[in-house]
XYZ file of C-alpha atoms in Angstrom:
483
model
C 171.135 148.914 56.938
C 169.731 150.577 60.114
C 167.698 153.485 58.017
C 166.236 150.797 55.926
C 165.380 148.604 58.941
C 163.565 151.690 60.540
C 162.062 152.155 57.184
C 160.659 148.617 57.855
C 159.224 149.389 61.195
C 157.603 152.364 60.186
C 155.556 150.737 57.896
C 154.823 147.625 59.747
C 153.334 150.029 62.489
C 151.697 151.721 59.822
C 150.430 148.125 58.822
C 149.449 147.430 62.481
C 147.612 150.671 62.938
C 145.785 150.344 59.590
C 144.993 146.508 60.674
C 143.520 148.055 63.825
C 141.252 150.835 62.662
C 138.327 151.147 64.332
C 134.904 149.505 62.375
C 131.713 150.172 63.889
C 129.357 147.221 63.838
C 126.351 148.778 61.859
C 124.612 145.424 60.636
C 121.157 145.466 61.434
C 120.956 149.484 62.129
C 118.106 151.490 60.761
C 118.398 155.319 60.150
C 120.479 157.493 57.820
C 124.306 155.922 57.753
C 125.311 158.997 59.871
C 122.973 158.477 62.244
C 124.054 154.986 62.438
C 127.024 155.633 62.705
C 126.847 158.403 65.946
C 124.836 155.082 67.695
C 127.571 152.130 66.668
C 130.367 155.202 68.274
C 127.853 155.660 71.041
C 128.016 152.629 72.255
C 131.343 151.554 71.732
C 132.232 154.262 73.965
C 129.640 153.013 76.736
C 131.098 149.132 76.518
C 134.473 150.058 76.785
C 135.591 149.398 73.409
C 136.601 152.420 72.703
C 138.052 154.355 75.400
C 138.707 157.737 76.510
C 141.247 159.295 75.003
C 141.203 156.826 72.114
C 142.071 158.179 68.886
C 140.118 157.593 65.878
C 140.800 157.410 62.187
C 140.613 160.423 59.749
C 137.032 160.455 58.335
C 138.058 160.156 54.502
C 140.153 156.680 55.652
C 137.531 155.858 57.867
C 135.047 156.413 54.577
C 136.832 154.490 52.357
C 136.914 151.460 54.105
C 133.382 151.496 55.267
C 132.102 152.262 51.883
C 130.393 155.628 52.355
C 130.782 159.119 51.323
C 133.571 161.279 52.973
C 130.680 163.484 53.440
C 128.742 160.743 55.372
C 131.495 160.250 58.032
C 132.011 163.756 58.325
C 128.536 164.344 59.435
C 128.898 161.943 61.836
C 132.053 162.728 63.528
C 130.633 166.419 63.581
C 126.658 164.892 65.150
C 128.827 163.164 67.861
C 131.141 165.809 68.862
C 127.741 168.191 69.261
C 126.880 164.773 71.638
C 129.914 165.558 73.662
C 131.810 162.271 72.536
C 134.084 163.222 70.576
C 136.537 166.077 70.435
C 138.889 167.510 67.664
C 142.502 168.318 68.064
C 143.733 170.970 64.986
C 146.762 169.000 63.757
C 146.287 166.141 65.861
C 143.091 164.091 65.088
C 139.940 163.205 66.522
C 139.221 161.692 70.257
C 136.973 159.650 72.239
C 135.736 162.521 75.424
C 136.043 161.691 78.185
C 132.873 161.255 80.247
C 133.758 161.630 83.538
C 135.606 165.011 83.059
C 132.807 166.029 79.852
C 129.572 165.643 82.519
C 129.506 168.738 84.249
C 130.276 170.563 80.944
C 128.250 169.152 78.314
C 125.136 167.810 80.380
C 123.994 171.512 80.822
C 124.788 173.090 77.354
C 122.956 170.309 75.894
C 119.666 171.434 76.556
C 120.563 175.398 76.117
C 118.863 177.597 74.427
C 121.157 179.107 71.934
C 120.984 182.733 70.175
C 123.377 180.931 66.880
C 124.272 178.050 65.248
C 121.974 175.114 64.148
C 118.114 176.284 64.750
C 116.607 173.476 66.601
C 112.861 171.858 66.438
C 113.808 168.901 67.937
C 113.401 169.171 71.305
C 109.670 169.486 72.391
C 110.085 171.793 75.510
C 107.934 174.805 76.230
C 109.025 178.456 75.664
C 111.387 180.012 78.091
C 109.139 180.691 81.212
C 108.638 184.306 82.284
C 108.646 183.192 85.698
C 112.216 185.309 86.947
C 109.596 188.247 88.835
C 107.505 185.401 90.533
C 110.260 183.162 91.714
C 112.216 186.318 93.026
C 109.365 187.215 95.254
C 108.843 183.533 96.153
C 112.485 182.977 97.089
C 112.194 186.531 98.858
C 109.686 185.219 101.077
C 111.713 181.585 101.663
C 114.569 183.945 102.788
C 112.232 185.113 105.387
C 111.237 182.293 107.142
C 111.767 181.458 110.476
C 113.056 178.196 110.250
C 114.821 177.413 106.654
C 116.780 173.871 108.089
C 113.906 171.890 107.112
C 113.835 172.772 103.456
C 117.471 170.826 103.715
C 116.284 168.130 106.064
C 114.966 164.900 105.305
C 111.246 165.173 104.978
C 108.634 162.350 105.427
C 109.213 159.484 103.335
C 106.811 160.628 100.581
C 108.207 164.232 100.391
C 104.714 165.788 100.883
C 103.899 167.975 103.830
C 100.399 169.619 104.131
C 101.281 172.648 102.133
C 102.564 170.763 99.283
C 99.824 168.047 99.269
C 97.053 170.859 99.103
C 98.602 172.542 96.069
C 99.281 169.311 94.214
C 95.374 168.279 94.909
C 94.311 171.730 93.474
C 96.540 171.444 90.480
C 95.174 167.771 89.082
C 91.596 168.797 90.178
C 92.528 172.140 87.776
C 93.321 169.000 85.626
C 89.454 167.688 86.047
C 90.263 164.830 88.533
C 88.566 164.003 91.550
C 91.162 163.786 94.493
C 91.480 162.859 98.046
C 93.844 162.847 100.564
C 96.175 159.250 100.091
C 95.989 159.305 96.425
C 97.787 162.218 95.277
C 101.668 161.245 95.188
C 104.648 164.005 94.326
C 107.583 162.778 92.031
C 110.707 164.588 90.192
C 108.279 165.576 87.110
C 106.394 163.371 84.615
C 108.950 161.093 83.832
C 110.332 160.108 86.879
C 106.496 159.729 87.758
C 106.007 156.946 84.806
C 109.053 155.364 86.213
C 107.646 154.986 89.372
C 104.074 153.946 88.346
C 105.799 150.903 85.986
C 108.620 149.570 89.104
C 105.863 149.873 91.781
C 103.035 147.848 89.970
C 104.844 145.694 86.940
C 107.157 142.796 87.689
C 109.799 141.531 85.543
C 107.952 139.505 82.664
C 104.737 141.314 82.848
C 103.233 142.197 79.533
C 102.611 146.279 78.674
C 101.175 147.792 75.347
C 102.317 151.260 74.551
C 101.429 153.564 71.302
C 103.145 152.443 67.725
C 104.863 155.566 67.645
C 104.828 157.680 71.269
C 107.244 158.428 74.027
C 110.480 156.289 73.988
C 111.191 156.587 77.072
C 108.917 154.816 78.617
C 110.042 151.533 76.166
C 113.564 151.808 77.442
C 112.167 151.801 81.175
C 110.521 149.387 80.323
C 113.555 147.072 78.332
C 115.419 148.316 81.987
C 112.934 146.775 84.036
C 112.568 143.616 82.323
C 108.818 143.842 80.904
C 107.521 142.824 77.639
C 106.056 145.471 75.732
C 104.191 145.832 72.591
C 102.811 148.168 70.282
C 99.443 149.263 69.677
C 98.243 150.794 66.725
C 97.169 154.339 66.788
C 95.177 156.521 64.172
C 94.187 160.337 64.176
C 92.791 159.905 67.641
C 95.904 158.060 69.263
C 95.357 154.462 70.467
C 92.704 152.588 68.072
C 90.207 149.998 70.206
C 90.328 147.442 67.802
C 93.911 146.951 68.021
C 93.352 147.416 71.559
C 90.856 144.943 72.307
C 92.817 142.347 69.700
C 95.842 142.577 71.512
C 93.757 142.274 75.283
C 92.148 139.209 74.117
C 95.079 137.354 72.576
C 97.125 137.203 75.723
C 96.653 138.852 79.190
C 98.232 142.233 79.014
C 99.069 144.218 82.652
C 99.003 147.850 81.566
C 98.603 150.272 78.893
C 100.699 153.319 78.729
C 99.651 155.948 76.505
C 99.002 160.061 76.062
C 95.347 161.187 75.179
C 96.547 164.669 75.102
C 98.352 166.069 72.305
C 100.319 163.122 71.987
C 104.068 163.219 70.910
C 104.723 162.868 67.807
C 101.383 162.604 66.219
C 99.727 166.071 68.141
C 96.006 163.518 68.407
C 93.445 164.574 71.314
C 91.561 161.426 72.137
C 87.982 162.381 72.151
C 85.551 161.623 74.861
C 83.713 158.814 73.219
C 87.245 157.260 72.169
C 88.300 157.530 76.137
C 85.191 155.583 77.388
C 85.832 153.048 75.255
C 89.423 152.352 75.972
C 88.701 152.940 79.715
C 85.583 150.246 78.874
C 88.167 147.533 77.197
C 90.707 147.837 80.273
C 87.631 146.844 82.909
C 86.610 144.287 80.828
C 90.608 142.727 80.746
C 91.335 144.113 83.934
C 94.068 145.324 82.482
C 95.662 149.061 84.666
C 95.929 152.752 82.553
C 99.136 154.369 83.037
C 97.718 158.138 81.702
C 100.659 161.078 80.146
C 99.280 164.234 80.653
C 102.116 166.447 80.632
C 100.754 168.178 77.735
C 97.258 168.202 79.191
C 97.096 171.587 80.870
C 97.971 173.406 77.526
C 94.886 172.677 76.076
C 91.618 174.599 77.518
C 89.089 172.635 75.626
C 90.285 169.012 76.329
C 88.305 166.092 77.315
C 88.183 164.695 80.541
C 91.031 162.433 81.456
C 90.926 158.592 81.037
C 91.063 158.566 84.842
C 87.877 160.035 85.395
C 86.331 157.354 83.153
C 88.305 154.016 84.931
C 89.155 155.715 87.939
C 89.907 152.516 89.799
C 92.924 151.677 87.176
C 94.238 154.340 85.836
C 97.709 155.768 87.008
C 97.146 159.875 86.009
C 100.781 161.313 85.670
C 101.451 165.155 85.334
C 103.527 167.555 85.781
C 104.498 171.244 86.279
C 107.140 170.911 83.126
C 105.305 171.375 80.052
C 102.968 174.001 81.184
C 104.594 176.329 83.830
C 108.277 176.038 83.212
C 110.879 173.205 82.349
C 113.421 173.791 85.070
C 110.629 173.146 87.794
C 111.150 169.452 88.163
C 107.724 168.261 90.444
C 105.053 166.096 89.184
C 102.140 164.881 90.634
C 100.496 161.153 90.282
C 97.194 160.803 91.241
C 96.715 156.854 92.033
C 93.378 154.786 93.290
C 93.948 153.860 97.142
C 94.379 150.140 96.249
C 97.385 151.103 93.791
C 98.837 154.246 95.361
C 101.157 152.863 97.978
C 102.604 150.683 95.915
C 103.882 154.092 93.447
C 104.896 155.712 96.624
C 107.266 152.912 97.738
C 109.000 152.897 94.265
C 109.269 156.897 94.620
C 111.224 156.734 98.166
C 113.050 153.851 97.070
C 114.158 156.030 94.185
C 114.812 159.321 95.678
C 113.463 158.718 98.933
C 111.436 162.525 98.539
C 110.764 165.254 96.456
C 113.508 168.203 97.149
C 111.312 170.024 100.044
C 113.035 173.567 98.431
C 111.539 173.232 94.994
C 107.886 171.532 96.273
C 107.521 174.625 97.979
C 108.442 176.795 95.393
C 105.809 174.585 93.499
C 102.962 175.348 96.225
C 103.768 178.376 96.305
C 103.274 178.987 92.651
C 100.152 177.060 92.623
C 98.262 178.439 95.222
C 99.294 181.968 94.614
C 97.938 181.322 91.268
C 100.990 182.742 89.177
C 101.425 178.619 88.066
C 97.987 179.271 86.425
C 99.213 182.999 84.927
C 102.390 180.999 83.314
C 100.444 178.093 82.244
C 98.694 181.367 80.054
C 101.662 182.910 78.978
C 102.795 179.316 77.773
C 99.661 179.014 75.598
C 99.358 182.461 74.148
C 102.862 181.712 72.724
C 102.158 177.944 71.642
C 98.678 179.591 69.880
C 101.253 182.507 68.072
C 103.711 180.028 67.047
C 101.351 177.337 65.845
C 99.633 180.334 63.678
C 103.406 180.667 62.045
C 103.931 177.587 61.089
C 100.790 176.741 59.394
C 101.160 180.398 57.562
C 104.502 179.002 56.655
C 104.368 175.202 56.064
C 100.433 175.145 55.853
C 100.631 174.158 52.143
C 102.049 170.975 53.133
C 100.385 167.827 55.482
C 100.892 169.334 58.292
C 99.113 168.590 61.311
C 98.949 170.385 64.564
C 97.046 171.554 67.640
C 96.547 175.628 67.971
C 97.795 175.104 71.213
C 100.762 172.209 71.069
C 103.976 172.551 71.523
C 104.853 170.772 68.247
C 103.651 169.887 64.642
C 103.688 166.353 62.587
C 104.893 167.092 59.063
C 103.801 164.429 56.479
C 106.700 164.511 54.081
C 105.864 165.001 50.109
C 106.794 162.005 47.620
C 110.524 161.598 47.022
C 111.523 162.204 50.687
C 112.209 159.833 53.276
C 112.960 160.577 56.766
C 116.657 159.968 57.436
C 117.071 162.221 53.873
C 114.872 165.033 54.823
C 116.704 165.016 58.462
C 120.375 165.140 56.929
C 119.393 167.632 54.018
C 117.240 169.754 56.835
C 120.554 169.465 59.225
C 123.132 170.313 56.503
C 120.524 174.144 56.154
C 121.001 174.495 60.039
C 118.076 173.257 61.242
C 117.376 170.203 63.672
C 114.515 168.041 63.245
C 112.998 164.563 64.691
C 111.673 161.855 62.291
C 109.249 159.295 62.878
C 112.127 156.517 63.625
C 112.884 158.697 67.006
C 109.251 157.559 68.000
C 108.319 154.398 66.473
C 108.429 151.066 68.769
C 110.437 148.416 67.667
C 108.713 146.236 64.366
C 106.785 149.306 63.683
C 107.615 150.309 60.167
C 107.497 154.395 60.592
C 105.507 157.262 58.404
C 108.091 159.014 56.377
C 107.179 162.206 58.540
C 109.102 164.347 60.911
C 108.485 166.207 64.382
C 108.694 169.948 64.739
C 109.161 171.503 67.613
C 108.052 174.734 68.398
C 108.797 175.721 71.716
C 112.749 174.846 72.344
C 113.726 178.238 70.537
C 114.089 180.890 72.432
C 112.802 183.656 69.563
C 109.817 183.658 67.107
C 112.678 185.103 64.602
C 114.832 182.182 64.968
C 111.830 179.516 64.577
C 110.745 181.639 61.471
C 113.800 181.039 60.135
C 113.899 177.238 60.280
C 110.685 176.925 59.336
C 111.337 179.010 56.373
C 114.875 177.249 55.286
C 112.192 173.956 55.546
C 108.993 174.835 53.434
C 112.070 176.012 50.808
C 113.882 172.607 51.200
C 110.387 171.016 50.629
C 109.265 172.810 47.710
C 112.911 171.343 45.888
C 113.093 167.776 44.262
C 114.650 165.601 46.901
C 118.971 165.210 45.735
C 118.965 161.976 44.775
C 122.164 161.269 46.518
C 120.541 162.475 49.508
C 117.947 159.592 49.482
C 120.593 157.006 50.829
C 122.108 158.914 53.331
């Protein structure tokens, strides 16, 4: 009697626990199924639902009752534990990470640049920077200054002495701007720039157009800070006037964000006749310019910037990132006097000043002009890598700047994106798609983003760019077109 009542409990916990399973929500997702799956885990872990330590069910189980391939749930369980949320226990299962503990760890390894595994064009960061001889002698001659407490003391509010505010001037007027003293701000890099330029001059409600398919980023700082935003459409030259204008005189619109210069994904240069007229439509709506550049500096033959074309209302962000190297974290914003204080207020309320140590490593860069020799070096291997891939891929639509850090790959007939990403990801190669950068209601190109830079070898980028021009010259699997 007592072995068959335990018989009874074990399988009405095995009941319960089967009754329990986790089920992602996934109505209403777009993407490959793995890749909406990672997101539905994602952000079950961030609400709480599932928490750390939480176990989850075997893949095949978890398969069968969602519907989808073994395979399928595999890949995701695998994508996530790359994302640090998951881990795998031989003999035990599979568990929620976490976060707390997984920070420190994971935070820094996910950016690496590593010498095995997957090969990985989707991250659009610049080549390793040759810059370990400069910034020895540079921190050499820190170590001898007299007085090294202030480079640990609170500076002025905006973070910029003297020194620091004459090399960020000379870097954006290297950019082709026009600068004087008051408008010139310094920020964390690019990024934390934009964030700046949209808290200190949009309120919540106000109405911002950004590119159909550009920087998301900016849309979820945007979502965070309670604007509206909506897409513009773009062509071969980036934002297209028409839509422009259509969208300006429909409803008032507060700012336009957008990147002239080898925009991400699409690798467009505005030209100069394209920039006058889209600096032309904002006077007309009064309507402020918040101007990417990051990429700017890695192109020698670029046009002038929209800022020197609406230099009343356009927001010019930049920074040392892209061009010099990525672990330098300063940007500069260049701001008309009637809009600059404004940005500075939102950059001390944010981090109250640049970190004095690495603006002056920054100035010091600049003015010695070794910035300007790695902003070279970063070219010359942006031009040799662009030349491999269109020697490699160039019988397919590929587009591409000789001196971008990434390509836009049109994908042949049969693909879509989510199926050329898995089947690209299953031959050990990472890719971006056009979903990664399309604003919401856009319907994306089937096309997908390569970058060039991330990998720390040409060898390595040969090879994934080899493993991809053979995927694409193979009939799409047609199992692999619902994944």
């Amino acid at each position: 009697m007592i072995r068959k009542l335990t018989l009874l409990l074990i399988c009405f916990k095995g009941y319960i626990d089967l009754m329990s399973i986790w089920m992602p929500k996934l109505d209403g997702r777009r993407g490959a199924k793995y890749q909406q799956l990672v997101e539905a885990l994602a952000e079950d872990i961030a609400s709480g639902r599932l928490p750390p330590g939480a176990r989850l069910p075997p893949y095949r189980e978890l398969a069968y009752r969602l519907g989808m391939s073994a395979q399928t749930v595999s890949r995701a369980y695998a994508q996530a534990t790359r994302r640090g949320l998951l881990r795998g226990e031989t003999g035990r299962g599979t568990f929620v990470i976490d976060p707390s503990r997984q920070a420190a760890s994971v935070a820094p390894a996910s950016l690496a640049r590593e010498t095995s595994g997957p090969i990985d064009l989707s991250r659009n960061l610049p080549s390793p920077s040759r810059a370990d001889g400069p910034l020895r002698d540079i921190l050499r001659e820190i170590g001898a200054t007299a007085d090294l407490r202030m480079f640990l003391d609170y500076q002025s509010g905006d973070g910029e002495g003297p020194t620091h505010a004459a090399a960020a001037r000379r870097w954006l007027q290297e950019c082709g701007l026009d600068t004087r003293a008051g408008e010139v701000i310094g920020t964390c890099g690019a990024q934390h720039g934009l964030f700046c330029a949209l808290t200190g001059l949009l309120s919540p409600g106000d109405l911002m157009l950004s590119e159909a398919l550009g920087y998301a980023p900016v849309r979820v700082i945007a979502e965070r800070l309670a604007l509206r935003a909506l897409p513009v459409e773009i062509d071969a030259e980036g934002v297209c006037p028409e839509s422009l204008e259509r969208l300006c005189r429909d409803r008032p619109v507060r700012l336009l964000y957008l990147t002239a210069t080898l925009q991400s994904p699409t690798t467009s240069t505005m030209s100069d006749e394209r920039r006058r007229r889209i600096a032309e439509i904002a006077r007309r709506h009064d309507m402020l310019i918040l101007e990417d550049d990051v990429f700017g500096r890695l192109k020698d033959d670029r046009p002038l910037p929209i800022a020197c074309f609406a230099p009343e209302r356009t927001i010019y962000v930049t920074s040392l990132s892209k061009s010099v190297a990525p672990g330098l974290r300063i940007g500069f914003l260049h701001a008309p006097d009637a809009l600059a204080d404004a940005v500075r207020r939102a950059v001390v309320l944010s981090v109250w000043m640049t970190p004095p140590l690495m603006s002056e490593i920054a100035a010091r860069l600049i003015e010695s002009g070794m910035a300007l020799r790695l902003l070279l070096d970063q070219r010359a291997t942006a031009q040799r890598r662009q030349t491999l891939a269109r020697q490699i891929l160039g019988r397919f639509d590929l587009n591409a700047d000789p001196q971008g850090l990434h390509a836009w790959l049109r994908l042949p007939d049969g693909w879509n994106a989510g199926s050329f990403r898995a089947a690209a990801e299953a031959r050990g190669v990472l890719v971006s798609d056009a979903r990664d950068f399309a604003a919401p209601g856009v319907v994306a190109p089937v096309a997908a983003r390569l970058s060039l830079g991330h990998e720390a070898s040409d060898a390595r980028l040969e090879t994934g760019l080899t493993r991809l021009a053979d995927l694409l010259s193979q009939p799409p699997r047609s199992d692999a077109l619902f994944l």
